[in-house]
XYZ file of C-alpha atoms in Angstrom:
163
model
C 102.688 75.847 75.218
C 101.199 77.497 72.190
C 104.474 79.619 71.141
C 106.504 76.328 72.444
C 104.862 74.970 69.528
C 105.982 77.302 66.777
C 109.688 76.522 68.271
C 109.076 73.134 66.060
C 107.473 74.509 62.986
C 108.511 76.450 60.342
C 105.708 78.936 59.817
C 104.422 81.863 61.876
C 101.475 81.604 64.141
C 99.473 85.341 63.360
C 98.327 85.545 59.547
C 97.806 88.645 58.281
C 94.236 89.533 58.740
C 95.240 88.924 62.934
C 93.748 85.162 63.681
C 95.628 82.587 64.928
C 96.614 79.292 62.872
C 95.926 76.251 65.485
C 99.595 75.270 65.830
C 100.166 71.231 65.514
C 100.486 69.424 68.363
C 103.503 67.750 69.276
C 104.732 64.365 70.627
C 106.232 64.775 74.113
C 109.403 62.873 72.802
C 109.831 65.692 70.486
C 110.854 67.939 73.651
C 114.149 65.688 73.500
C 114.774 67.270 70.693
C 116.122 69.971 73.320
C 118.359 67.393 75.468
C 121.865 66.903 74.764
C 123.684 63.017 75.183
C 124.896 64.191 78.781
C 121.198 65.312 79.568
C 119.424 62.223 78.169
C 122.488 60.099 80.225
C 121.448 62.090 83.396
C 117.678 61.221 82.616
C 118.077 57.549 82.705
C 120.951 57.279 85.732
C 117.977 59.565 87.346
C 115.208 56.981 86.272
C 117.244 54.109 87.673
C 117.812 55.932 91.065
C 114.133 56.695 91.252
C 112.844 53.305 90.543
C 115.709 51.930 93.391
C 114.449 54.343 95.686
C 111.197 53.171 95.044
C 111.568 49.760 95.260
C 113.582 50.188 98.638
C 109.639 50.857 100.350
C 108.812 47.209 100.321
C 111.879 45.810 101.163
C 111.851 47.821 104.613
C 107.798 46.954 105.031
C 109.661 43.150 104.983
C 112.243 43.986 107.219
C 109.491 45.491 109.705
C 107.669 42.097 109.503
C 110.536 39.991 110.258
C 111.489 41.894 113.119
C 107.948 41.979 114.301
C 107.465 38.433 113.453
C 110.578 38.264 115.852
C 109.060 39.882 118.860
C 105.619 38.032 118.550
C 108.088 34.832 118.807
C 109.748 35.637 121.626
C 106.369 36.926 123.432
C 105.054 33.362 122.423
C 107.521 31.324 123.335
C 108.832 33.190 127.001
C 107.590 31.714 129.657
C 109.244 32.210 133.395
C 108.783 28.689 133.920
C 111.580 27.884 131.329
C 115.374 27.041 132.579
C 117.515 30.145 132.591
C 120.016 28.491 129.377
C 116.454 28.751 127.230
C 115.494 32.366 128.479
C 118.746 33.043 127.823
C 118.373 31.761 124.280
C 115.320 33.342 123.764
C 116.789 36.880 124.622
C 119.554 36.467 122.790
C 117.999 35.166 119.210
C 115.418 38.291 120.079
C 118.514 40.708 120.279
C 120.277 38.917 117.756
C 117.268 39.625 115.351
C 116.676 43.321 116.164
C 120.471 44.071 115.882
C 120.089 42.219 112.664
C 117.368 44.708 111.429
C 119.169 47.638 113.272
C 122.352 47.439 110.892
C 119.883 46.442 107.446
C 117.682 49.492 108.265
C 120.489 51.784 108.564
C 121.695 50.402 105.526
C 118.501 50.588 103.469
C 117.893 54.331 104.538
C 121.549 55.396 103.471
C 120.957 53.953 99.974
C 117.490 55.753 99.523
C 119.137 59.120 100.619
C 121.577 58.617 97.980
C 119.125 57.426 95.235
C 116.937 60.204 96.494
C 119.531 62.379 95.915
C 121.220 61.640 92.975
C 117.858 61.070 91.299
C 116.741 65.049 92.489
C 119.824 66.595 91.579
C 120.176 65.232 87.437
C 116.523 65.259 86.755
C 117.049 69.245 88.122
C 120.281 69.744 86.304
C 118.370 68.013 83.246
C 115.523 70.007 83.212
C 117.135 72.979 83.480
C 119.191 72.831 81.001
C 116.362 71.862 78.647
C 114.278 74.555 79.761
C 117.249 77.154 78.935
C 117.691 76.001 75.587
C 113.306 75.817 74.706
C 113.867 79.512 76.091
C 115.933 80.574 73.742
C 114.673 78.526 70.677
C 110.873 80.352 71.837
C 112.825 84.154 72.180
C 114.585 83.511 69.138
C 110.973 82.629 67.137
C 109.545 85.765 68.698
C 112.322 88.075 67.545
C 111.822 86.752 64.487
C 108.088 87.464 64.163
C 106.850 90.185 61.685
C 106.433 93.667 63.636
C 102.670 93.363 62.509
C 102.585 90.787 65.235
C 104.235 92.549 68.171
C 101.033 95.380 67.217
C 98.529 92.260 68.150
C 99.781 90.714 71.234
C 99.764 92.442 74.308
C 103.419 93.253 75.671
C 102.732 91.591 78.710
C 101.976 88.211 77.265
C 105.292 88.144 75.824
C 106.691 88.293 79.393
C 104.260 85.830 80.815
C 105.143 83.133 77.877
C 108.731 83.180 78.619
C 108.659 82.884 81.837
């Protein structure tokens, strides 16, 4: 994060005598700064997919208790005393009702695959291409360094920065 930092300012981080200047800390919205329209567009389509696929957990804990609320009605109510017509009804509201939440949960579970989806795939393709372009802005700040700074830092911490 340290060298991501001198990607924003304008001065170099080694002074002569070898110490380090504290870089200035920067906003999180600053790492926009990186995202193109069609990556900021794919950040808020992803938002809205995530917050749908998150809101789709209650509405199946509701379908759960209407179809349970179902069963405990029919175990209530049936009673082998009753006339066939109403333990006919009975089994047929009952079947009626589970269909019912059958064909909703299907539903429900298709939509959060595709939410879950599309909400994976452009925060990835976002992030990616964001990460490409604070890679090159941080390679392009190193090459740029004085050669009195590749003598202080290790080669290896280059590596381990960029990566």
């Amino acid at each position: 994060m340290y060298l991501l930092q001198t990607c924003f300012n304008n001065h170099n981080t080694m002074t002569l005598s070898g110490k380090r200047r504290h870089a200035k800390s920067i906003p999180y919205y600053r790492l926009f700064s990186f995202s193109t329209t069609l990556d900021k567009f794919c950040i808020i389509i992803a938002c809205l997919c995530a917050t749908l696929s998150g809101a789709i957990n209650p509405i199946v804990m509701i379908l759960f208790g209407e179809v349970t609320g179902a069963i405990v009605n029919y175990a209530e109510t049936f009673d082998e005393s009753l006339p066939e017509q109403e333990k006919a009804k009975l089994k047929n509201d009952l079947w009626q009702e589970t269909q019912r939440f059958a064909v909703i949960s299907a539903v429900v579970g298709l939509v959060m695959v595709a939410t879950t989806y599309v909400y994976t795939v452009l925060f990835g393709y976002s992030s990616t291409n964001q990460i490409l372009k604070m890679r090159k802005a941080l390679f392009e700040k190193i090459l740029n360094q004085d050669i009195e700074w590749f003598d202080k830092n290790q080669s290896g911490e280059f590596t381990t920065t960029i990566t």
